[in-house]
Short mmCIF file of C-alpha atoms in Angstrom, two decimals:
data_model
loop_
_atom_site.label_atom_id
_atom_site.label_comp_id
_atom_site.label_asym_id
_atom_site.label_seq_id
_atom_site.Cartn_x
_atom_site.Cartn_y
_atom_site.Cartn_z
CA UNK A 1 -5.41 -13.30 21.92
CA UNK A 2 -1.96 -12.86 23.70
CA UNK A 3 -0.77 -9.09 23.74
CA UNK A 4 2.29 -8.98 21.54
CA UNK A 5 4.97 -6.85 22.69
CA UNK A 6 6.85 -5.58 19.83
CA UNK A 7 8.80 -1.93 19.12
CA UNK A 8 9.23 -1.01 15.35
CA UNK A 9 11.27 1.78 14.19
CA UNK A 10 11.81 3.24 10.69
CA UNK A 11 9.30 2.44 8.00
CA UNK A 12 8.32 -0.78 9.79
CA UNK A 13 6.97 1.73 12.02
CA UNK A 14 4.30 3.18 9.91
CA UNK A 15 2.17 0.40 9.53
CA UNK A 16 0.65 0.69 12.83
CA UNK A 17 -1.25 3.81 11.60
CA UNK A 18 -2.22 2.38 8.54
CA UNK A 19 -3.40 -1.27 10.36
CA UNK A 20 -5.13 1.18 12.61
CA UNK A 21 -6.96 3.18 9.92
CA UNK A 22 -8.30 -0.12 8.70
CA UNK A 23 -9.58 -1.44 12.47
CA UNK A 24 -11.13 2.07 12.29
CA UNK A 25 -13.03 1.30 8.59
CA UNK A 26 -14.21 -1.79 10.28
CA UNK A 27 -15.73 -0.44 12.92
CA UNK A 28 -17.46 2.40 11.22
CA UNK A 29 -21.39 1.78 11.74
CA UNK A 30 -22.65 2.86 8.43
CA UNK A 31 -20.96 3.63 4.84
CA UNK A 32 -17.95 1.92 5.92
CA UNK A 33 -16.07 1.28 2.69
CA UNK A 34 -15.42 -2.38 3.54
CA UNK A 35 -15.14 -5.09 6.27
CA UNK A 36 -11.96 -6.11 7.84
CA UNK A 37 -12.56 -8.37 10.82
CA UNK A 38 -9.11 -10.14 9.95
CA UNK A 39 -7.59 -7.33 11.10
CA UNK A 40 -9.86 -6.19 14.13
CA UNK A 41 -8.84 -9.56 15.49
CA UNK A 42 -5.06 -9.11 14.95
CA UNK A 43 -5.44 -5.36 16.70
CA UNK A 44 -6.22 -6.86 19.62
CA UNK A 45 -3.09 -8.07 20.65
CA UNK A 46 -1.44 -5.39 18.96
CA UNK A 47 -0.18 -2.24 21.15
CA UNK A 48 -1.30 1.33 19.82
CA UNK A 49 2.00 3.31 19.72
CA UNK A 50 0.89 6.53 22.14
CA UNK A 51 3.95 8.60 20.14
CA UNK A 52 1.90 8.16 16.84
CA UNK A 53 -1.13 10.19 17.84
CA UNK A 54 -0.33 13.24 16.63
CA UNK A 55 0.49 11.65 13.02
CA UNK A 56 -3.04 9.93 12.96
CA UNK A 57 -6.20 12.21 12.14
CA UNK A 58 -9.53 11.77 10.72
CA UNK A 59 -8.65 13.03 7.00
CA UNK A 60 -5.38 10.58 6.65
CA UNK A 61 -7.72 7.61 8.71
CA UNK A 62 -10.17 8.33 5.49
CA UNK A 63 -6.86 8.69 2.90
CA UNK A 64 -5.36 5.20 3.98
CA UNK A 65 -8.62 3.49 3.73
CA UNK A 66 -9.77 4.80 0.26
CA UNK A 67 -6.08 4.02 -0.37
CA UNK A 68 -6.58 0.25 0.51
CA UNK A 69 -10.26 -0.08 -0.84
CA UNK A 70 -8.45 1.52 -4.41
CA UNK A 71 -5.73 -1.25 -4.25
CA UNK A 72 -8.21 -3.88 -3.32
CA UNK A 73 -10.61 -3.00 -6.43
CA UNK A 74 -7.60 -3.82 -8.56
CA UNK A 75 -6.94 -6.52 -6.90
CA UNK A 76 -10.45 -8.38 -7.41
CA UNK A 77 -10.49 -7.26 -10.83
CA UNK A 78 -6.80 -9.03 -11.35
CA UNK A 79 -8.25 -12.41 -9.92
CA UNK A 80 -11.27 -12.63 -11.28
CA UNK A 81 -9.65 -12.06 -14.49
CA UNK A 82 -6.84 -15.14 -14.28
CA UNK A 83 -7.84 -18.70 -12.40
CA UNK A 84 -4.35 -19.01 -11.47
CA UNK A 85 -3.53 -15.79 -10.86
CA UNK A 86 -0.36 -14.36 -8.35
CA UNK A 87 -0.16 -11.83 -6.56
CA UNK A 88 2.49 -9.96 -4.47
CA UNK A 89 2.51 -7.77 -2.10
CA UNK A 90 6.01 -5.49 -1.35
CA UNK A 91 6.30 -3.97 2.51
CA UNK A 92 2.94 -5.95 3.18
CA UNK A 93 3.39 -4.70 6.93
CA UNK A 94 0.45 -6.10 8.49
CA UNK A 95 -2.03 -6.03 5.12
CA UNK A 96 -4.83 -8.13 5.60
CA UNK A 97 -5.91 -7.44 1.91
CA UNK A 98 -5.71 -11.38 1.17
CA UNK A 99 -8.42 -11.93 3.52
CA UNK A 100 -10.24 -9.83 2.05
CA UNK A 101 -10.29 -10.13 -1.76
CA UNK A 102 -7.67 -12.33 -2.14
CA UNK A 103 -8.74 -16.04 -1.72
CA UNK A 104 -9.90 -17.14 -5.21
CA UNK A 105 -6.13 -16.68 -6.15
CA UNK A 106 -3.74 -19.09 -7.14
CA UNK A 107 -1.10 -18.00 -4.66
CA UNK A 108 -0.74 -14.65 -2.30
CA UNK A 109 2.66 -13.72 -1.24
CA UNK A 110 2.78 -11.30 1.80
CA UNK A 111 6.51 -9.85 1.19
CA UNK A 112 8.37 -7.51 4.33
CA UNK A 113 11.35 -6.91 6.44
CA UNK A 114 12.44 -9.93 9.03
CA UNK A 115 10.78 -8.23 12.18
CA UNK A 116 7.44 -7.03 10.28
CA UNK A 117 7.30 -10.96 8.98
CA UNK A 118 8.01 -12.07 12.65
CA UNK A 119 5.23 -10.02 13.58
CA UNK A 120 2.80 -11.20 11.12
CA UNK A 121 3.86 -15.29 11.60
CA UNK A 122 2.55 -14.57 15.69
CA UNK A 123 -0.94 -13.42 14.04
CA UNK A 124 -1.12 -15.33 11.14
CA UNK A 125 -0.70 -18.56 9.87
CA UNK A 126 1.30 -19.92 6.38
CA UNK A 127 -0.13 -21.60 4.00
CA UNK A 128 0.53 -23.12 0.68
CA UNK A 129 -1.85 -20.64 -0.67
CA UNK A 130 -0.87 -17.73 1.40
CA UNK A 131 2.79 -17.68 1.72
CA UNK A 132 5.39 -15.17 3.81
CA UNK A 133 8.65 -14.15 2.02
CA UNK A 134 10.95 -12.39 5.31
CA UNK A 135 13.19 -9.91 2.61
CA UNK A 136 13.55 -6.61 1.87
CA UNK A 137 12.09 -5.53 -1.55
CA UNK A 138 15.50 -4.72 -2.80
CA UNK A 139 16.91 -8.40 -2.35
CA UNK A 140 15.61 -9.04 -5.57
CA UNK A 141 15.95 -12.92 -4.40
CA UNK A 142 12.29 -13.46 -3.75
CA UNK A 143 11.99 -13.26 -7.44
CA UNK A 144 12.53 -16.61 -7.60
CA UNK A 145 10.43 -17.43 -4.85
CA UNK A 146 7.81 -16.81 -6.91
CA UNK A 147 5.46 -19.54 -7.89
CA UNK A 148 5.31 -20.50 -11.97
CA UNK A 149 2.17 -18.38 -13.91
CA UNK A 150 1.99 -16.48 -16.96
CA UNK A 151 3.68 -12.94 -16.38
CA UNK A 152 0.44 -11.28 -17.43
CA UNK A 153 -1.18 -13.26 -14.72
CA UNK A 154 1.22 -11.43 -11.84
CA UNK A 155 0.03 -8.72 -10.15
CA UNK A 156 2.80 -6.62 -7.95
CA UNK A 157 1.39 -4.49 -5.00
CA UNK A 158 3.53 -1.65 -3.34
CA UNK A 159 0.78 0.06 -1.22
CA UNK A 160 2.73 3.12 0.86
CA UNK A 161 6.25 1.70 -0.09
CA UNK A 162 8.27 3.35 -2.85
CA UNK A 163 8.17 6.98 -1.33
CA UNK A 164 10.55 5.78 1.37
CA UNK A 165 13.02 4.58 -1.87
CA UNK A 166 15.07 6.81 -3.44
CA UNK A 167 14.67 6.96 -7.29
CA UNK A 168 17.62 5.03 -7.98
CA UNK A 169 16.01 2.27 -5.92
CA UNK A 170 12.92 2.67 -7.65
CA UNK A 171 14.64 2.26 -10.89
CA UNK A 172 16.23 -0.88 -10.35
CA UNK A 173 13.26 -2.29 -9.06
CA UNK A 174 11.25 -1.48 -12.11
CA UNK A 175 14.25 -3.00 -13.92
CA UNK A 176 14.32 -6.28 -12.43
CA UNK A 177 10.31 -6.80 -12.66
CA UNK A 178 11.18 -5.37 -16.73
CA UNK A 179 13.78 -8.28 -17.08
CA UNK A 180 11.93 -11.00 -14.98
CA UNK A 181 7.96 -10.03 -14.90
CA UNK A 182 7.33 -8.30 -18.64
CA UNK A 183 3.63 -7.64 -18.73
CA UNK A 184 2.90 -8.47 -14.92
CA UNK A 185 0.90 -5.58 -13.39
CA UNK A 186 2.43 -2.97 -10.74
CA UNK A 187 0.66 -1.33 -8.74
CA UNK A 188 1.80 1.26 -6.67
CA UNK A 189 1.34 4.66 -5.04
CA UNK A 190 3.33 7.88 -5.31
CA UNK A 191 3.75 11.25 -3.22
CA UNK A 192 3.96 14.81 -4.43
CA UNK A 193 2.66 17.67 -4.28
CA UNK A 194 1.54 19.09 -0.47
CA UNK A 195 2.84 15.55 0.40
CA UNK A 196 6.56 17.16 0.51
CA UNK A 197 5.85 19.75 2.99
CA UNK A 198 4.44 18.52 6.24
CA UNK A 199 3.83 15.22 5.95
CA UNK A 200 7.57 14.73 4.92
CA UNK A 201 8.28 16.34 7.96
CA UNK A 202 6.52 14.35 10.08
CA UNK A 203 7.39 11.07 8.86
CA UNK A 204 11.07 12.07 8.78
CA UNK A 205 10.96 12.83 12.27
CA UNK A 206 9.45 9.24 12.81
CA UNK A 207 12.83 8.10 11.43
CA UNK A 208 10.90 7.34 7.82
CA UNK A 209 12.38 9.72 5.53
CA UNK A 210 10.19 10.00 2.51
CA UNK A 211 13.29 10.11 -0.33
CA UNK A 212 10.81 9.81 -3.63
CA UNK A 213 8.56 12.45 -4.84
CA UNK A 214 7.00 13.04 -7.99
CA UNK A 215 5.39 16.14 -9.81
CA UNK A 216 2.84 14.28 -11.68
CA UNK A 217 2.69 10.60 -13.57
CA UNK A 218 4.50 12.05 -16.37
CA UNK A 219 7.60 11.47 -13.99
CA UNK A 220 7.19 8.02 -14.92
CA UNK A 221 7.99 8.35 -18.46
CA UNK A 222 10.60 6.77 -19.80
CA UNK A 223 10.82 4.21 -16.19
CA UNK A 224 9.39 1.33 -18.41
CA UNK A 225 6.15 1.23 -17.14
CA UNK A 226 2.84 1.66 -19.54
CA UNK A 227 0.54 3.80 -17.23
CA UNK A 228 -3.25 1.88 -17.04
CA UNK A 229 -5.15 3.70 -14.48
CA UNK A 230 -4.38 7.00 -12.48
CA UNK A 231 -6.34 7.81 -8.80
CA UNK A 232 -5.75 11.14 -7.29
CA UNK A 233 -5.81 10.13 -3.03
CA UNK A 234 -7.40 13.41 -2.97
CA UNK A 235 -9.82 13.50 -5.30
CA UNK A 236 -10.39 10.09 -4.40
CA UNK A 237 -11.49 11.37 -0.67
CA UNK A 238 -13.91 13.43 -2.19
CA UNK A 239 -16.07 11.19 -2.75
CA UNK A 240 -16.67 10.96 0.76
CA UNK A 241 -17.62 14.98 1.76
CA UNK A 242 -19.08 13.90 4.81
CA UNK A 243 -16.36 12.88 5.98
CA UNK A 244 -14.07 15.95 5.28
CA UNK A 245 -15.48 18.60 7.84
CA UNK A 246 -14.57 21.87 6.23
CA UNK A 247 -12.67 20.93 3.93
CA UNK A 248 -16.01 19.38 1.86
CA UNK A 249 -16.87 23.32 1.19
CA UNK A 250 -13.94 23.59 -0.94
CA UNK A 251 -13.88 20.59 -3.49
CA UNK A 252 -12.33 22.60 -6.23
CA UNK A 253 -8.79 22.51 -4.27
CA UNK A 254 -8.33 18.85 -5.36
CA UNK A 255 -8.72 19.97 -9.11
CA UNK A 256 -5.41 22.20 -8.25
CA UNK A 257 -1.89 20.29 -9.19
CA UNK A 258 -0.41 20.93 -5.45
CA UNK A 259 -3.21 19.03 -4.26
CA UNK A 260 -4.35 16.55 -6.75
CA UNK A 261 -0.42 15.38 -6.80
CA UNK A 262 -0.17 14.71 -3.22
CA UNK A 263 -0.88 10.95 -3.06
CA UNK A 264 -1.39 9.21 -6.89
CA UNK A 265 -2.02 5.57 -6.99
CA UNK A 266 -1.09 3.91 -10.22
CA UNK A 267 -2.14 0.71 -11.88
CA UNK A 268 0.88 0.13 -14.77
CA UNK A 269 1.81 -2.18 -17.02
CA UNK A 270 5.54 -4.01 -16.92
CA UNK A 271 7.04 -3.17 -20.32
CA UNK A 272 9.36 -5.77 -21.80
CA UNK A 273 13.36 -4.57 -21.71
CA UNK A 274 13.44 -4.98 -25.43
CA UNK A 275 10.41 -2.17 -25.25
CA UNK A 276 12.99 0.83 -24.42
#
């Protein structure tokens, strides 16, 4: 494969650690949590951004991955539940997830910025089954973009998005899926916690501010969302001591809020506008 010379900035940015912490997973010779060659192929033409290796470390290689294999459980479980089930994935960056759960569905929609879809449409190819939308997830336009299913049947995906939205953003966003989606399922992650000291830092100085935090999900009361599963990242991780160095001599820190709060992934429920 053709090396693809691209430079991302902002947010866009990010998902080169995050493809990378998957090629890693791959690779892994034994208790890898999945298989991704989809994406060890793509990272060959890709180009490893030398500025981004002080930001990538064993412990957040493990958090992204447990991160993806949480959103991909959910995933399967959605499609195995509906035949014609939809599913949508906001700031997809380079997420090979369809490829690996997602081809029983009806439809997968892969959902970023213009340059991250240019990206993707030199590594991958359209299909009626696995479509592209090139927006923002603010331009709530791709809305209608959407192939016709039962609103129970949609499930939304915002894997390491909504932290770089500020809560008024957030809001509106729920707001439109409340008026358009009722009942579709959102899944999403949050940031708190630890997550606002140096790991802010760090992204802010990659010119992705995070702008979102949250204490707990009890923040999320009252945003019109019915809350169906919580994952602390960190607890999450240790499930996987080995893998911790010596940080697995110390498991009762994720129990603590500072820690447990740093990285929640949420499965909700879209509740109707008539609901509030």
């Amino acid at each position: 494969m053709t090396q693809i010379k691209t430079k991302l900035t902002g947010v866009p940015r990010t998902m080169l650690m995050t493809t990378r912490a998957r090629v890693d997973e791959h690779q892994r010779q034994v208790g890898a949590l999945f298989r991704d060659p989809k994406v060890f192929e793509w990272w060959q033409a890709i180009a490893w951004d030398t500025d981004l290796d002080r930001f990538y470390q064993p412990l957040s290689q493990l958090s992204w991955a447990v991160r993806a294999n949480a959103f991909d459980q959910v995933a399967r479980r959605h499609i195995a539940s509906y035949a014609d089930a939809v599913v949508v994935e906001l700031g997809a960056g380079l997420s090979t997830r369809y490829y690996r759960v997602g081809r029983g569905c009806k439809c997968w929609i892969d959902l970023d910025l213009p340059e991250v879809t240019n990206l993707r449409r030199q590594l991958d190819s359209e299909t009626e089954q696995h479509r592209f939308i090139s927006r923002s997830a603010l331009d709530f336009d791709w809305m209608d973009e959407l192939p016709n299913c039962p609103s129970e049947h949609l499930l939304i995906i915002a894997e390491g998005l909504l932290m770089y939205f500020t809560v008024e953003q957030v809001q509106q966003l729920i707001y439109q899926l409340r008026q358009r989606f009722p009942n579709a399922t959102f899944m999403f992650d949050v940031v708190g916690g630890v997550s606002k000291g140096k790991a802010a830092k760090w992204l802010a100085e990659l010119g992705a501010p995070m702008q979102w935090f949250v204490k707990n999900e009890r923040d999320l009361n009252g945003m019109g969302l019915a809350i169906a599963q919580v994952l602390s990242l960190v607890q999450e991780n240790y499930r996987y001591p080995h893998r911790l160095n010596a940080l697995r001599w110390i498991p009762w820190i994720a129990k603590l809020p500072y820690f447990r709060n740093a990285g929640l992934i949420l499965e909700t429920k879209v509740l109707p506008l008539s609901s509030s």
